[in-house]
mmCIF file with all atom_site columns, C-alpha atoms in Angstrom:
data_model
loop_
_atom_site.group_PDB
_atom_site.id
_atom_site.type_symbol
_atom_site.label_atom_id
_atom_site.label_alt_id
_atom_site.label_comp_id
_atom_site.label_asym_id
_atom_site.label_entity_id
_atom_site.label_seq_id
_atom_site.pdbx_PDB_ins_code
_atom_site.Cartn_x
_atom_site.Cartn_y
_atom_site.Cartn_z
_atom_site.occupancy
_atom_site.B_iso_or_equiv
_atom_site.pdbx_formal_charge
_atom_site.auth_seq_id
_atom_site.auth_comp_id
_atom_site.auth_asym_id
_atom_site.auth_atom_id
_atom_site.pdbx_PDB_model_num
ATOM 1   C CA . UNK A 1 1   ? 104.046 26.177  -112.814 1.00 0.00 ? 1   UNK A CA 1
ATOM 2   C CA . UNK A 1 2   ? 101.337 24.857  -110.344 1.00 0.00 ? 2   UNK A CA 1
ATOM 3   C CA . UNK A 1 3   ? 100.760 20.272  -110.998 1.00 0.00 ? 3   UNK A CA 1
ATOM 4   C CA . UNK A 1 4   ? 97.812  20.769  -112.782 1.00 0.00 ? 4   UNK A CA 1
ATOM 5   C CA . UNK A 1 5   ? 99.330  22.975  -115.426 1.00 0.00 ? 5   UNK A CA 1
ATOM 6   C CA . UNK A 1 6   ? 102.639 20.710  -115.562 1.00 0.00 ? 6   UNK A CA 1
ATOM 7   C CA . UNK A 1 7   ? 100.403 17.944  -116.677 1.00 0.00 ? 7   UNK A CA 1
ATOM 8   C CA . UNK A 1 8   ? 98.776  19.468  -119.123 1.00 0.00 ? 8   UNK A CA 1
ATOM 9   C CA . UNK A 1 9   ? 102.416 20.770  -120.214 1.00 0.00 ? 9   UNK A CA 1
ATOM 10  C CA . UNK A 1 10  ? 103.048 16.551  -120.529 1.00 0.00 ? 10  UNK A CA 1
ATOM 11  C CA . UNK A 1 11  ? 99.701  15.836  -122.084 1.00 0.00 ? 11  UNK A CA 1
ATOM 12  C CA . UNK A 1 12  ? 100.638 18.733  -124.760 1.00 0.00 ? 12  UNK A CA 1
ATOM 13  C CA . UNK A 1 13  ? 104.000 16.904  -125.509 1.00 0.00 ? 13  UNK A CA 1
ATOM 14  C CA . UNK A 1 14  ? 102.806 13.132  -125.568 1.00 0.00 ? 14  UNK A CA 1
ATOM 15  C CA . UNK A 1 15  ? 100.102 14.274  -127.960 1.00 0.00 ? 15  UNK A CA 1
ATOM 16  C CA . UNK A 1 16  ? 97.196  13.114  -125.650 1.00 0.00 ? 16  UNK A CA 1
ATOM 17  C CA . UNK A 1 17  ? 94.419  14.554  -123.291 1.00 0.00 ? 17  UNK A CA 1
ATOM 18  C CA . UNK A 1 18  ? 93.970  14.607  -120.113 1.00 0.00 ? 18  UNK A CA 1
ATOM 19  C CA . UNK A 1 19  ? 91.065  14.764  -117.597 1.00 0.00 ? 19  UNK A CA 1
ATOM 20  C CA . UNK A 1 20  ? 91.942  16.072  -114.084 1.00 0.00 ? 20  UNK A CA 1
ATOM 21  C CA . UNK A 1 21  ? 90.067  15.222  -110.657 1.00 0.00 ? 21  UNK A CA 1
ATOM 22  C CA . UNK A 1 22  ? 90.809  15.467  -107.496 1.00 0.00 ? 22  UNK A CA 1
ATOM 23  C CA . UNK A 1 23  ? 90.888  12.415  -104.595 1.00 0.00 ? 23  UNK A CA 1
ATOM 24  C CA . UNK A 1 24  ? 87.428  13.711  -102.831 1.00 0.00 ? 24  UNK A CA 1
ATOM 25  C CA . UNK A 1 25  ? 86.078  14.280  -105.969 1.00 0.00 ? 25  UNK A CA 1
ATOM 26  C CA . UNK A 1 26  ? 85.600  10.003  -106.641 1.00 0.00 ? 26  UNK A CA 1
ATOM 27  C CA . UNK A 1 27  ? 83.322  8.968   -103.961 1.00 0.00 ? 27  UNK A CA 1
ATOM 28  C CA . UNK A 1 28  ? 82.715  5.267   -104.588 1.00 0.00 ? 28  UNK A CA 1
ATOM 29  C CA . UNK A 1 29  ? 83.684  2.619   -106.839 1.00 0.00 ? 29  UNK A CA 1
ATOM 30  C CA . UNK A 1 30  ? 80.837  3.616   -109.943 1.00 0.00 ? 30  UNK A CA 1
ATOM 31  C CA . UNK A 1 31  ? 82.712  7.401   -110.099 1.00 0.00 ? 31  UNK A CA 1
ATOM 32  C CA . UNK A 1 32  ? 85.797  5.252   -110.309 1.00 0.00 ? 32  UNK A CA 1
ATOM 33  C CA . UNK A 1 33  ? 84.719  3.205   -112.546 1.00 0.00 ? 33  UNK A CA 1
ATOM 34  C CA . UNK A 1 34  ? 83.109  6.284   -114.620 1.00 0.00 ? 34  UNK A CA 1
ATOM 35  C CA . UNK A 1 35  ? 86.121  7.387   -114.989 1.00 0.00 ? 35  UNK A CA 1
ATOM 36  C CA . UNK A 1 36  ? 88.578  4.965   -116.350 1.00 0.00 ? 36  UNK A CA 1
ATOM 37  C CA . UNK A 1 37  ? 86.068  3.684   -118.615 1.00 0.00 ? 37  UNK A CA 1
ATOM 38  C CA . UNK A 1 38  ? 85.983  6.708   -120.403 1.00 0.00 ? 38  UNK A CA 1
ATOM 39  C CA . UNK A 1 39  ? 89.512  7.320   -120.781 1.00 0.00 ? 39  UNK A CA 1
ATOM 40  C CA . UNK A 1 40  ? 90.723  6.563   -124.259 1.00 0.00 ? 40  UNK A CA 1
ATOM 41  C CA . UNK A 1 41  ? 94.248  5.283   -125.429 1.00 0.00 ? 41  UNK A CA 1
ATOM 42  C CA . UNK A 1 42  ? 97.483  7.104   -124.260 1.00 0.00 ? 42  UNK A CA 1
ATOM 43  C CA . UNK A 1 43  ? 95.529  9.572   -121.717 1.00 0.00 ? 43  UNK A CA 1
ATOM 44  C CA . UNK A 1 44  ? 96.279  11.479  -118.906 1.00 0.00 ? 44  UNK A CA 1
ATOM 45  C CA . UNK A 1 45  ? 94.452  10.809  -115.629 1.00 0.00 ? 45  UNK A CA 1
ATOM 46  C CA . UNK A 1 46  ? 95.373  13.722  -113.198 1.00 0.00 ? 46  UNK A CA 1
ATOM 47  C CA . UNK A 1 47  ? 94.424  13.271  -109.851 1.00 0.00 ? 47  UNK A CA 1
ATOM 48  C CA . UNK A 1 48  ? 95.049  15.921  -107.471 1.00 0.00 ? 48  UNK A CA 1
ATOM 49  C CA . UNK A 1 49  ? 95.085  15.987  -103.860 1.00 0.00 ? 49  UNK A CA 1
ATOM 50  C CA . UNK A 1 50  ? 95.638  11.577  -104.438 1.00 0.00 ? 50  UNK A CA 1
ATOM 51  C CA . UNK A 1 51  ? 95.915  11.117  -100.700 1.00 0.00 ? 51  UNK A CA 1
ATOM 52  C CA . UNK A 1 52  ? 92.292  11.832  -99.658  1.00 0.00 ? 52  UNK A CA 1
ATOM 53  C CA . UNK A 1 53  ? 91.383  9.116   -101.915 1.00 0.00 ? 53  UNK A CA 1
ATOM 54  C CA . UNK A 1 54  ? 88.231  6.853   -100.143 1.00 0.00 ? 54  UNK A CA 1
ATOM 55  C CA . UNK A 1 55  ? 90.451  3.707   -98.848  1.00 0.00 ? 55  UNK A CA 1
ATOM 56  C CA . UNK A 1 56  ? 87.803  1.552   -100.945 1.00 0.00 ? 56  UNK A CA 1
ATOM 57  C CA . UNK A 1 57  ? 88.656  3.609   -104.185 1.00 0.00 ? 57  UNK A CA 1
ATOM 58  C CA . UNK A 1 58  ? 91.929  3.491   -104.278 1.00 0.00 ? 58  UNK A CA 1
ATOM 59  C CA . UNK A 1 59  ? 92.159  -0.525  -103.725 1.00 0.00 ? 59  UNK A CA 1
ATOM 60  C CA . UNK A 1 60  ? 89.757  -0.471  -106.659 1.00 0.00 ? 60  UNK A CA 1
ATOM 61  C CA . UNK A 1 61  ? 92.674  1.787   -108.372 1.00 0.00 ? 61  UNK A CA 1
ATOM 62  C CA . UNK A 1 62  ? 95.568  -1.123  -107.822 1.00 0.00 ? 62  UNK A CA 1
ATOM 63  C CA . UNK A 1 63  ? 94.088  -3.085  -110.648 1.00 0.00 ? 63  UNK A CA 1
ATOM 64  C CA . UNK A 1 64  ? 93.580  -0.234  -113.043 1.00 0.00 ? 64  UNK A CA 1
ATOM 65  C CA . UNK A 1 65  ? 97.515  0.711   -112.222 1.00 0.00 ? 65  UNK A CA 1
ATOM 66  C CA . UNK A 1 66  ? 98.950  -2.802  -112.545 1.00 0.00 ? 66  UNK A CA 1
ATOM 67  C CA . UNK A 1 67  ? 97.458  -4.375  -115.164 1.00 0.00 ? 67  UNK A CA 1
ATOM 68  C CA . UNK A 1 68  ? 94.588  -1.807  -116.661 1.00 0.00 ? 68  UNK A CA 1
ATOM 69  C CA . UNK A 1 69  ? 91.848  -4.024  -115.414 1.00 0.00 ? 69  UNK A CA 1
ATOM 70  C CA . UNK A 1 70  ? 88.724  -2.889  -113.235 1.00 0.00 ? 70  UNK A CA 1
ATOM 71  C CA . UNK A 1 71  ? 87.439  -5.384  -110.947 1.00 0.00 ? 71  UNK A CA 1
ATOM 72  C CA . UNK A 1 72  ? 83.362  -4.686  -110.458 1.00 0.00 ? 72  UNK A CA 1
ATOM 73  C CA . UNK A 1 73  ? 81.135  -6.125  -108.451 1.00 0.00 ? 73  UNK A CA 1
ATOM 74  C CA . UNK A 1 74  ? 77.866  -7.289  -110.076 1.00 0.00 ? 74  UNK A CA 1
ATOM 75  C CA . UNK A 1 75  ? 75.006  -8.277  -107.816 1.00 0.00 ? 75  UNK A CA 1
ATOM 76  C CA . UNK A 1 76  ? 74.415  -8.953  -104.084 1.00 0.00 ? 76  UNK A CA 1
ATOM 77  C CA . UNK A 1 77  ? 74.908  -11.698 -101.482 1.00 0.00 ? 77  UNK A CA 1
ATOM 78  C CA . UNK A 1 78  ? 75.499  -15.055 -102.804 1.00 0.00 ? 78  UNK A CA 1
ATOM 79  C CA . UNK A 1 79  ? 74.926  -14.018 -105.947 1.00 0.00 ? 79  UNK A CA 1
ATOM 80  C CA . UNK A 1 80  ? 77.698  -11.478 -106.252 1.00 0.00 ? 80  UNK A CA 1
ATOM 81  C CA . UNK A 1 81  ? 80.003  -11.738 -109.442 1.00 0.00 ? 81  UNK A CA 1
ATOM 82  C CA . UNK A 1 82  ? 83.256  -10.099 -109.721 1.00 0.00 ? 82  UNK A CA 1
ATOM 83  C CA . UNK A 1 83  ? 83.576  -8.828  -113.464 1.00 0.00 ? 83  UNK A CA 1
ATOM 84  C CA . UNK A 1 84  ? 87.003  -7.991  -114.777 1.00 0.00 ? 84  UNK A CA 1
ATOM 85  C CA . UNK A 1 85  ? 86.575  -5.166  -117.257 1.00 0.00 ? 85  UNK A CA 1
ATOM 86  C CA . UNK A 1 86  ? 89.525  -4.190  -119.850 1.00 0.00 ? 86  UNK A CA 1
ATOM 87  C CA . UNK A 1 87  ? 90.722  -0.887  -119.677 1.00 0.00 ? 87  UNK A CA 1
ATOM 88  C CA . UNK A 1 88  ? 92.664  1.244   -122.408 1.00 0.00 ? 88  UNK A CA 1
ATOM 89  C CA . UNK A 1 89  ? 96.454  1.886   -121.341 1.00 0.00 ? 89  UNK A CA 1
ATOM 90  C CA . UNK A 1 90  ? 96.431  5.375   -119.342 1.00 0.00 ? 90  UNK A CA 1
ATOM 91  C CA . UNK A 1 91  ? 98.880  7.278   -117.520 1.00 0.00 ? 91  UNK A CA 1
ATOM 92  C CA . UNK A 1 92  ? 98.361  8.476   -113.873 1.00 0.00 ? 92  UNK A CA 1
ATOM 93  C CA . UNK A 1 93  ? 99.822  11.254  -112.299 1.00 0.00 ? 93  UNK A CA 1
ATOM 94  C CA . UNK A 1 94  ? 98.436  12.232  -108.600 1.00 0.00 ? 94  UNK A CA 1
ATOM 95  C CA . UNK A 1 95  ? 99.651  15.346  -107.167 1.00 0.00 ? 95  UNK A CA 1
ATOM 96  C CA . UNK A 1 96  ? 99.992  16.084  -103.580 1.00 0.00 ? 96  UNK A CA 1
ATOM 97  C CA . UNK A 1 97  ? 101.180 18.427  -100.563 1.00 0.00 ? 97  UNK A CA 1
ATOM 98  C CA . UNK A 1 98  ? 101.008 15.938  -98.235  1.00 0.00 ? 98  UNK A CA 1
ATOM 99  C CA . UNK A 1 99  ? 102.746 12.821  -99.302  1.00 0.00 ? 99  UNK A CA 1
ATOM 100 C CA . UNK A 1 100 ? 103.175 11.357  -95.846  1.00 0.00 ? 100 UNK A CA 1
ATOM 101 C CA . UNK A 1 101 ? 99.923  10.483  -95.756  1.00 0.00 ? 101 UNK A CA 1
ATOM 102 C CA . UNK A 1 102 ? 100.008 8.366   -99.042  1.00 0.00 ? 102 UNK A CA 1
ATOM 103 C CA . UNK A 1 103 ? 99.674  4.819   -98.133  1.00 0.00 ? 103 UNK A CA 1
ATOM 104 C CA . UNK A 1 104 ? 102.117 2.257   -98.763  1.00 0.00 ? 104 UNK A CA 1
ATOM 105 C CA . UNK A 1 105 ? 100.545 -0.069  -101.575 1.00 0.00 ? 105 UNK A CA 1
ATOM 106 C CA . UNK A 1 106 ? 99.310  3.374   -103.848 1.00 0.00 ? 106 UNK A CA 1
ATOM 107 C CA . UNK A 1 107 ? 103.032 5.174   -103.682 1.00 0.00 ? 107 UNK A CA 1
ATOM 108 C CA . UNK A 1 108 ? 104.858 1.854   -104.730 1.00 0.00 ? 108 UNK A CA 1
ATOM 109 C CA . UNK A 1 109 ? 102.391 1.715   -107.682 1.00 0.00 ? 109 UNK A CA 1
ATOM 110 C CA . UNK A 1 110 ? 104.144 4.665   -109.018 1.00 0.00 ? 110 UNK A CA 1
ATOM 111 C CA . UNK A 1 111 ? 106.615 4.436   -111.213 1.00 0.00 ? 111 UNK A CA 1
ATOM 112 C CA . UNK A 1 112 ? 108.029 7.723   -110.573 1.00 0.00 ? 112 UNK A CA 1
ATOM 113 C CA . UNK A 1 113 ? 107.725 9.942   -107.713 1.00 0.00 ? 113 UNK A CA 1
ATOM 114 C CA . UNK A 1 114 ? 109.134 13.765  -108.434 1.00 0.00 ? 114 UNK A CA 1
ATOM 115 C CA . UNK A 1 115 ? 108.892 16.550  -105.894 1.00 0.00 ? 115 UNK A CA 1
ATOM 116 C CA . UNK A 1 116 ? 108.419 19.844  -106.870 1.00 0.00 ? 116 UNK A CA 1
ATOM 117 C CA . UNK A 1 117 ? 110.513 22.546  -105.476 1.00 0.00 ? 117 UNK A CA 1
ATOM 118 C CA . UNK A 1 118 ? 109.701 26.009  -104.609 1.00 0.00 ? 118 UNK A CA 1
ATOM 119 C CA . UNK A 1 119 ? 110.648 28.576  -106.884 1.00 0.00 ? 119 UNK A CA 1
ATOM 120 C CA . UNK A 1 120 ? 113.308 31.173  -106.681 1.00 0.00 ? 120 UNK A CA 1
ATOM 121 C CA . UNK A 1 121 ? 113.467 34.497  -106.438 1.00 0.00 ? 121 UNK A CA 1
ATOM 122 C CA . UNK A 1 122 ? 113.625 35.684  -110.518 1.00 0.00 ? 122 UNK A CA 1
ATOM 123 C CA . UNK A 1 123 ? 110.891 33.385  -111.241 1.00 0.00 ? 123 UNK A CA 1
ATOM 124 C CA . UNK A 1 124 ? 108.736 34.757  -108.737 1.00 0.00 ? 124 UNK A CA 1
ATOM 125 C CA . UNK A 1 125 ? 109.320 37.835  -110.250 1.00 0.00 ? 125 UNK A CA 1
ATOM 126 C CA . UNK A 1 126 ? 108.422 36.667  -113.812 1.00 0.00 ? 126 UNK A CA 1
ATOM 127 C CA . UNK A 1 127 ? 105.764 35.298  -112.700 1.00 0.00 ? 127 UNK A CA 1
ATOM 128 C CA . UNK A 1 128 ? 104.408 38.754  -111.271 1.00 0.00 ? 128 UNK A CA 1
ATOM 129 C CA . UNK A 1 129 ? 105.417 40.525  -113.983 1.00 0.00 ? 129 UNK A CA 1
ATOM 130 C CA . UNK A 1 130 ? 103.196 38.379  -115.842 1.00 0.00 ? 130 UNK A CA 1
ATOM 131 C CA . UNK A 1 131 ? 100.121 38.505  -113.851 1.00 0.00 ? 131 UNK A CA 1
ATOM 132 C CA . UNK A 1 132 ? 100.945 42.115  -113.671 1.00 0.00 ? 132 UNK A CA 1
ATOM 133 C CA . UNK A 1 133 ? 100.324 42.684  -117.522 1.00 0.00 ? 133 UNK A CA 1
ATOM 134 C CA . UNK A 1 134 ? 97.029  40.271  -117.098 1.00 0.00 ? 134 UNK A CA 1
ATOM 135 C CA . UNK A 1 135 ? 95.659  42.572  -114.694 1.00 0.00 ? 135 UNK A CA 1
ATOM 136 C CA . UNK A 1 136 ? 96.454  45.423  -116.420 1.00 0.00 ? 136 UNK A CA 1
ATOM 137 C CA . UNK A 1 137 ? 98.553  46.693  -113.421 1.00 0.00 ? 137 UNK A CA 1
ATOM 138 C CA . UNK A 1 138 ? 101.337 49.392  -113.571 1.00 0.00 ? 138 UNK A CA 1
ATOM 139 C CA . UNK A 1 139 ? 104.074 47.681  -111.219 1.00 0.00 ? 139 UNK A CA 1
ATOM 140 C CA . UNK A 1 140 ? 107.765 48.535  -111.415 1.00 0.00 ? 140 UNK A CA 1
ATOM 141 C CA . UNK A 1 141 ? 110.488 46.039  -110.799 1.00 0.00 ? 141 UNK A CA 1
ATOM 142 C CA . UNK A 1 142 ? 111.415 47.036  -107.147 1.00 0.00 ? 142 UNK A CA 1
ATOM 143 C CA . UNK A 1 143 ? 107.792 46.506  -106.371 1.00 0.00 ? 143 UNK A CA 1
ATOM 144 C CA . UNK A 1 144 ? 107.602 42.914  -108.050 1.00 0.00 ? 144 UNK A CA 1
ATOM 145 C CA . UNK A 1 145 ? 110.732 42.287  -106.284 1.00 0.00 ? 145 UNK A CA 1
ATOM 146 C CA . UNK A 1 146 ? 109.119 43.212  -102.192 1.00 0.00 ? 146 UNK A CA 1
ATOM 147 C CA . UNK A 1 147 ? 106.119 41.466  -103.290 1.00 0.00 ? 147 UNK A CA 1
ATOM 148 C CA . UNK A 1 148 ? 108.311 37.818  -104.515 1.00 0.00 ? 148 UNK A CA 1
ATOM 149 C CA . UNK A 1 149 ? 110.160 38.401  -101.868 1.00 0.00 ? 149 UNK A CA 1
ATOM 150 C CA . UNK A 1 150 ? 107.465 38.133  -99.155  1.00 0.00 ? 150 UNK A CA 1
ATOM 151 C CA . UNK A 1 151 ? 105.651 35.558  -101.173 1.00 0.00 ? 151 UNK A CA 1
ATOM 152 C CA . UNK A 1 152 ? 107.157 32.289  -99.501  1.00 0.00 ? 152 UNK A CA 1
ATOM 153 C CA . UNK A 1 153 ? 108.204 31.275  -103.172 1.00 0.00 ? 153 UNK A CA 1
ATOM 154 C CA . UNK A 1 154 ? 104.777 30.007  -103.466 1.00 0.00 ? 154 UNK A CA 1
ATOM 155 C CA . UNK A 1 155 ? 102.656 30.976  -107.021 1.00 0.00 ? 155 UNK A CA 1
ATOM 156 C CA . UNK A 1 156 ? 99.243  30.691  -105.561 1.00 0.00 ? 156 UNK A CA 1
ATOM 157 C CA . UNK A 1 157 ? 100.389 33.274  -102.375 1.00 0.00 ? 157 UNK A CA 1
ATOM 158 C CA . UNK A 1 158 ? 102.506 35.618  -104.674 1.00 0.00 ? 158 UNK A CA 1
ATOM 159 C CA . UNK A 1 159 ? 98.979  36.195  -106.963 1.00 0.00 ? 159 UNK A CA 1
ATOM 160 C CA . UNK A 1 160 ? 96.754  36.444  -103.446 1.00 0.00 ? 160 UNK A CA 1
ATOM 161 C CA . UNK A 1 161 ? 99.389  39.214  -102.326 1.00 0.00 ? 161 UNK A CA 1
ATOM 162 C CA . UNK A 1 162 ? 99.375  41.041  -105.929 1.00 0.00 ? 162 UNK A CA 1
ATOM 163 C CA . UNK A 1 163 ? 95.530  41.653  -105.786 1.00 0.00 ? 163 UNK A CA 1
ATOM 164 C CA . UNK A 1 164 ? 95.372  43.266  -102.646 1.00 0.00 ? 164 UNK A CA 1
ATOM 165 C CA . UNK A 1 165 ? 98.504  45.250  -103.013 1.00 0.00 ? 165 UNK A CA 1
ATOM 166 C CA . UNK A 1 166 ? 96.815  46.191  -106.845 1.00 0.00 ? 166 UNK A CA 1
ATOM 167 C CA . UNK A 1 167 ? 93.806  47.440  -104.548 1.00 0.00 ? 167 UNK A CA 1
ATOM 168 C CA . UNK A 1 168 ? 96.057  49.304  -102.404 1.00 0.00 ? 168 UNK A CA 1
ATOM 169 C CA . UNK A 1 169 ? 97.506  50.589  -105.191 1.00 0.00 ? 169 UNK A CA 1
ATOM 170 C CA . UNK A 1 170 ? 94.226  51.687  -107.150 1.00 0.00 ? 170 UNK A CA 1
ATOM 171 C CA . UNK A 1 171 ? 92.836  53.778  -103.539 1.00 0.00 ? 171 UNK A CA 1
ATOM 172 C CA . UNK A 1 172 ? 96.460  55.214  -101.861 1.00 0.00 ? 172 UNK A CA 1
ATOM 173 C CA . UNK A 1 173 ? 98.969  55.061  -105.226 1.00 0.00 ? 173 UNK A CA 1
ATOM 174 C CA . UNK A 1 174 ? 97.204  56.214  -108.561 1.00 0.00 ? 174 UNK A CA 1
ATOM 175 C CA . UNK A 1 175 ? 97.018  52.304  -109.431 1.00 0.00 ? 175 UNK A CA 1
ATOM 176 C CA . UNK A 1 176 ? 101.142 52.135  -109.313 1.00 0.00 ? 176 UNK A CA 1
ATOM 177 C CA . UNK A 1 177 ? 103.062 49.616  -107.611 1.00 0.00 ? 177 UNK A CA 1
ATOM 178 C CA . UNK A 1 178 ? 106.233 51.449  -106.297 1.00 0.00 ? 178 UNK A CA 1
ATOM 179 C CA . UNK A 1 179 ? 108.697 49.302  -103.912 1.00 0.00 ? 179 UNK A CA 1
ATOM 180 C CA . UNK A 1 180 ? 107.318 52.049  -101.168 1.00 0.00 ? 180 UNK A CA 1
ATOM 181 C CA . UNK A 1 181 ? 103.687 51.267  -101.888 1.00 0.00 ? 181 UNK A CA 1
ATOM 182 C CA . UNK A 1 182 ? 104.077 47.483  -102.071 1.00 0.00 ? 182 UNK A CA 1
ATOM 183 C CA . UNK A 1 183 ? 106.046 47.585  -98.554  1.00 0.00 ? 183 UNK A CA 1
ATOM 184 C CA . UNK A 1 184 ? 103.010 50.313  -97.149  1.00 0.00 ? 184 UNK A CA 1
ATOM 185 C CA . UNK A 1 185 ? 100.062 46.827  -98.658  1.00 0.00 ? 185 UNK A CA 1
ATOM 186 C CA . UNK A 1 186 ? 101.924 44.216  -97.191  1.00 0.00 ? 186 UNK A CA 1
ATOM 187 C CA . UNK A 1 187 ? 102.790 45.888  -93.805  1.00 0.00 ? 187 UNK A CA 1
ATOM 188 C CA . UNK A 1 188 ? 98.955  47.212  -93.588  1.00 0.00 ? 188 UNK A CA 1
ATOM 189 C CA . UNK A 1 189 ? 97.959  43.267  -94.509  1.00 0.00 ? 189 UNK A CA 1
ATOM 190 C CA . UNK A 1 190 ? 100.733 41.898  -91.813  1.00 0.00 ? 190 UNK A CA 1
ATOM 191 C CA . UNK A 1 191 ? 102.973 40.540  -93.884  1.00 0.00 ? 191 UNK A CA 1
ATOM 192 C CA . UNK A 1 192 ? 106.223 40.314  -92.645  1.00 0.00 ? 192 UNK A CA 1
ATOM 193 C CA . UNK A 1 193 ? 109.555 39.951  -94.408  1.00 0.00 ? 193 UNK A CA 1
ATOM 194 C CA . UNK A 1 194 ? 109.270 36.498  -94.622  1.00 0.00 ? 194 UNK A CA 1
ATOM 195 C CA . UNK A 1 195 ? 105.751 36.137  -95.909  1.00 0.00 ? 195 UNK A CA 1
ATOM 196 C CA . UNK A 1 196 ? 104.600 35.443  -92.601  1.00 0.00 ? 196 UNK A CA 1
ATOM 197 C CA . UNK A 1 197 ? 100.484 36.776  -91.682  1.00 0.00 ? 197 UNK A CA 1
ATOM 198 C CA . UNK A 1 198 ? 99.874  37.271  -87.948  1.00 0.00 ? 198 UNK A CA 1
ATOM 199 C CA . UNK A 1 199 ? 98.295  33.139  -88.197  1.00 0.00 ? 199 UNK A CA 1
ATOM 200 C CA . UNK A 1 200 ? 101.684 32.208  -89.702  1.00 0.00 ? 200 UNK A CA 1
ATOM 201 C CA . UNK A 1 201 ? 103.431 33.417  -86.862  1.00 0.00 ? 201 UNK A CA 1
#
């Protein structure tokens, strides 16, 4: 399962909705703002990719984490107000690949912090054999096997190598995916046996 879909997995079983954004995605403080102020009771706020948050946003965030509050600016100057608005209670989840360059102050504010491992070698497969049957692709277990096996136990990589061996397939194999003919894609796309691309290396 990729992080978006686990959340929605969680959202399912809590009985709530979630929205889902991503840290670039909230500019300023009024997309912020948008945001929480829509959520409703008990919901999900997904945010993925959390550490390219705008530094100004996410101290704008502490509040909202802490004590479901959102501090807002009103006016200019002299004149400048702070309003504390009430939020509803929310949960939020951030999502990352690079958690090293979380700051501080935002990882502490989580109550939990899980790490998601890769997967292993008969879930790769499943996972295959899956997208397999979406695409309407003949592919016999050896096949699903070279192609998890040269997939760095990564979902997103494993379904970017079954398209183009399924269109190596479709012009050199009748459209099947034999162990052979799934060795014959990824050696023409310079894959190696461990999933490495000529970049990689």
């Amino acid at each position: 399962l990729g992080k978006t879909a686990l959340s929605r997995i969680i959202a399912n079983e809590l009985g709530t909705s979630i929205r889902t954004t991503s840290g670039p995605a909230i500019e300023h403080q009024g997309a912020l703002a948008s945001l929480l102020m829509s959520l409703t009771s008990r919901d999900i706020l997904f945010v993925d990719e959390v550490h390219r948050l705008n530094r100004v946003v996410e101290e704008s965030l502490y509040p909202a984490m802490e004590d479901f509050m959102l501090d807002v600016v009103s006016g200019r100057g002299t004149g400048a107000q702070v309003l504390r608005l009430p939020l509803k209670r929310f949960t939020l989840i951030g999502a990352t690949t690079r958690a090293a360059l979380l700051t501080g102050p935002l990882r502490d504010r989580f109550g939990l912090i899980f790490r998601l491992e890769f997967y292993d070698l008969p879930a790769m497969e499943a996972l295959l054999e899956r997208a397999a049957r979406v695409y309407r692709v003949v592919m016999e277990d050896l096949g699903a096997t070279e192609i998890a096996r040269r997939s760095r136990r990564t979902p997103r990589v494993a379904l970017r190598l079954l398209r183009r061996v399924r269109d190596y397939a479709q012009v050199m194999a009748e459209g099947i995916i034999t162990l052979e003919v799934a060795r014959d894609a990824l050696n023409a796309l310079g894959i190696d046996d461990l999933g490495l691309d000529a970049m990689d290396r």
